[in-house]
Coordinates of C-alpha atoms and ligand atoms in Angstrom, one line a residue:
X1 CA 0.0 0.0 0.0
X2 CA 2.8 2.4 0.9
X3 CA 4.5 1.6 -2.4
X4 CA 1.4 2.4 -4.3
X5 CA 0.9 5.7 -2.5
X6 CA 4.4 6.6 -3.3
X7 CA 4.0 5.7 -6.9
X8 CA 0.8 7.8 -7.1
X9 CA 2.5 10.8 -5.5
X10 CA 5.3 10.4 -8.0
X11 CA 2.9 10.3 -10.9
X12 CA 1.0 13.4 -9.6
X13 CA 4.4 15.2 -9.2
X14 CA 5.3 14.4 -12.8
X15 CA 2.0 15.5 -14.2
X16 CA 2.1 18.7 -12.2
X17 CA 5.6 19.4 -13.4
X18 CA 4.5 18.8 -16.9
X19 CA 1.7 21.4 -16.5
X20 CA 4.0 23.8 -14.9
X21 CA 6.5 23.4 -17.8
X22 CA 3.8 24.1 -20.4
X23 CA 2.6 27.2 -18.6
X24 CA 6.2 28.3 -18.4
X25 CA 6.6 27.8 -22.1
X26 CA 3.5 29.9 -22.8
X27 CA 4.8 32.7 -20.6
X28 CA 8.3 32.3 -22.0
X29 CA 9.3 35.3 -24.0
X30 CA 9.2 33.8 -27.5
X31 CA 8.6 36.5 -30.0
X32 CA 8.3 34.7 -33.4
X33 CA 7.3 36.5 -36.5
X34 CA 8.0 35.8 -40.1
X35 CA 9.8 39.1 -40.8
X36 CA 12.5 38.5 -38.2
X37 CA 12.7 34.7 -38.7
X38 CA 15.2 34.2 -41.5
X39 CA 17.1 31.2 -42.8
X40 CA 20.5 32.8 -42.4
X41 CA 20.1 34.4 -38.9
X42 CA 17.6 32.0 -37.3
X43 CA 17.1 28.6 -38.8
X44 CA 20.7 27.9 -39.8
X45 CA 21.8 28.8 -36.2
X46 CA 19.1 26.6 -34.7
X47 CA 20.2 23.6 -36.8
X48 CA 23.8 24.2 -35.8
X49 CA 23.1 24.7 -32.1
X50 CA 21.2 21.4 -31.9
X51 CA 24.0 19.5 -33.6
X52 CA 21.9 18.7 -36.7
X53 CA 24.8 19.9 -39.0
X54 CA 27.2 17.5 -37.2
X55 CA 25.5 14.5 -38.8
X56 CA 23.7 15.9 -41.8
X57 CA 26.7 17.1 -43.6
X58 CA 29.0 16.1 -46.5
X59 CA 30.7 13.9 -47.4
X60 CA 28.2 11.3 -46.1
X61 CA 25.2 13.2 -44.8
X62 CA 23.0 11.1 -42.5
X63 CA 19.8 10.0 -44.3
X64 CA 21.3 11.7 -47.4
X65 CA 20.0 15.0 -45.9
X66 CA 22.5 17.9 -45.9
X67 CA 21.4 20.4 -43.3
X68 CA 24.5 22.5 -43.6
X69 CA 23.3 24.2 -46.8
X70 CA 20.1 26.1 -47.7
X71 CA 19.5 23.7 -50.6
X72 CA 19.5 20.7 -48.4
X73 CA 17.4 22.2 -45.7
X74 CA 14.9 23.4 -48.3
X75 CA 14.3 19.9 -49.5
X76 CA 13.1 18.6 -46.1
X77 CA 11.4 21.8 -45.2
X78 CA 9.3 21.4 -48.4
X79 CA 8.4 17.7 -48.0
X80 CA 7.4 18.0 -44.4
X81 CA 10.1 15.9 -42.9
X82 CA 12.0 18.7 -41.2
X83 CA 9.0 19.8 -39.1
X84 CA 7.8 16.2 -38.7
X85 CA 11.2 15.0 -37.4
X86 CA 11.7 17.8 -34.8
X87 CA 8.1 17.5 -33.5
X88 CA 8.6 13.7 -33.3
X89 CA 5.6 13.0 -35.6
X90 CA 4.8 9.3 -36.1
X91 CA 6.4 7.6 -39.0
X92 CA 9.5 9.8 -39.0
X93 CA 12.8 9.4 -37.3
X94 CA 12.7 11.7 -34.2
X95 CA 15.4 14.4 -34.3
X96 CA 17.9 15.4 -33.1
X97 CA 18.8 11.8 -33.1
X98 CA 19.8 10.5 -29.6
X99 CA 19.1 13.8 -27.9
X100 CA 16.3 15.7 -26.3
X101 CA 13.6 17.3 -28.3
X102 CA 14.2 20.9 -29.4
X103 CA 12.6 23.5 -27.1
X104 CA 9.1 24.7 -28.1
X105 CA 10.3 28.2 -29.0
X106 CA 12.9 27.0 -31.5
X107 CA 10.4 24.5 -33.0
X108 CA 8.0 27.4 -33.5
X109 CA 10.7 29.5 -35.2
X110 CA 11.4 26.7 -37.7
X111 CA 7.7 26.4 -38.4
X112 CA 7.2 30.1 -39.0
X113 CA 10.0 30.0 -41.5
X114 CA 8.6 26.9 -43.2
X115 CA 5.1 28.4 -43.3
X116 CA 6.6 31.5 -45.0
X117 CA 7.7 29.2 -47.8
X118 CA 11.1 28.4 -46.5
X119 CA 12.8 31.4 -48.2
X120 CA 16.5 31.7 -48.7
X121 CA 16.7 35.0 -46.7
Ligands
HEC1 C1 23.7 11.9 -34.3 C2 23.5 12.2 -35.7 C3 22.2 13.0 -36.0 C4 21.8 14.2 -35.5 C5 22.5 15.0 -34.4 C6 20.7 14.6 -36.2 N1 20.3 13.7 -37.1 FE1 18.7 13.7 -38.4 N2 19.1 11.8 -39.0 C7 20.2 11.1 -38.6 C8 20.2 9.8 -39.3 C9 21.2 8.7 -39.1 C10 19.0 9.8 -40.1 C11 18.4 8.7 -41.0 C12 17.6 7.8 -40.2 C13 17.1 6.7 -41.0 O1 16.9 6.9 -42.2 O2 16.9 5.6 -40.5 C14 18.3 11.1 -39.9 C15 17.2 11.5 -40.5 C16 16.7 12.8 -40.4 C17 15.5 13.3 -41.2 C18 14.6 12.4 -42.0 C19 13.6 11.7 -41.1 C20 12.8 10.7 -41.8 O3 12.2 9.9 -41.1 O4 12.7 10.7 -43.0 C21 15.4 14.6 -40.9 C22 14.3 15.5 -41.4 C23 16.4 14.9 -40.0 N3 17.2 13.8 -39.7 C24 16.6 16.2 -39.4 C25 17.4 16.5 -38.4 C26 17.4 17.7 -37.6 C27 16.5 18.9 -37.9 C28 18.3 17.6 -36.6 C29 18.7 18.6 -35.5 C30 17.5 19.0 -34.7 C31 19.0 16.3 -36.8 N4 18.4 15.6 -37.8 C32 20.0 15.8 -36.0 C33 21.2 11.5 -37.8 C34 21.2 12.6 -37.0

């Protein structure tokens, strides 16, 4: 009985922590607008900071996807795999591989850029 109570308490704590995190993310200062979300100054930096360009780069880019160049990023931005992989959508390999999911703010930035047509700006 004691064990079960402890387990329940633990679960409640995890759920509460999850809610707190979500609230925090909503309050988190995350100004994202298409005008200031550019490939060169935003998206390329995000892909570098999460180590994506460590694996997805010549001469043998993982999954044959080169994320170190605009041309390569544009391909997966256009076919939906970039957004799918970073949001851990079913049917796609979750990225970054072997690491934690990107933070919500950075995911939103990438989405805003994709929704703007993934321009080379
Ligand atoms: C440790 C190496 C590594 C890192 C870091 C990494 N990837 Fe990958 N990625 C891979 C490999 C390997 C595959 C191919 C997996 C397969 O085809 O089975 C892949 C596949 C993908 C795919 C295709 C997914 C699919 O199911 O078709 C996308 C898109 C992608 N990665 C984007 C990213 C992004 C964006 C990041 C950074 C947030 C990232 N990757 C970080 C190794 C990595």
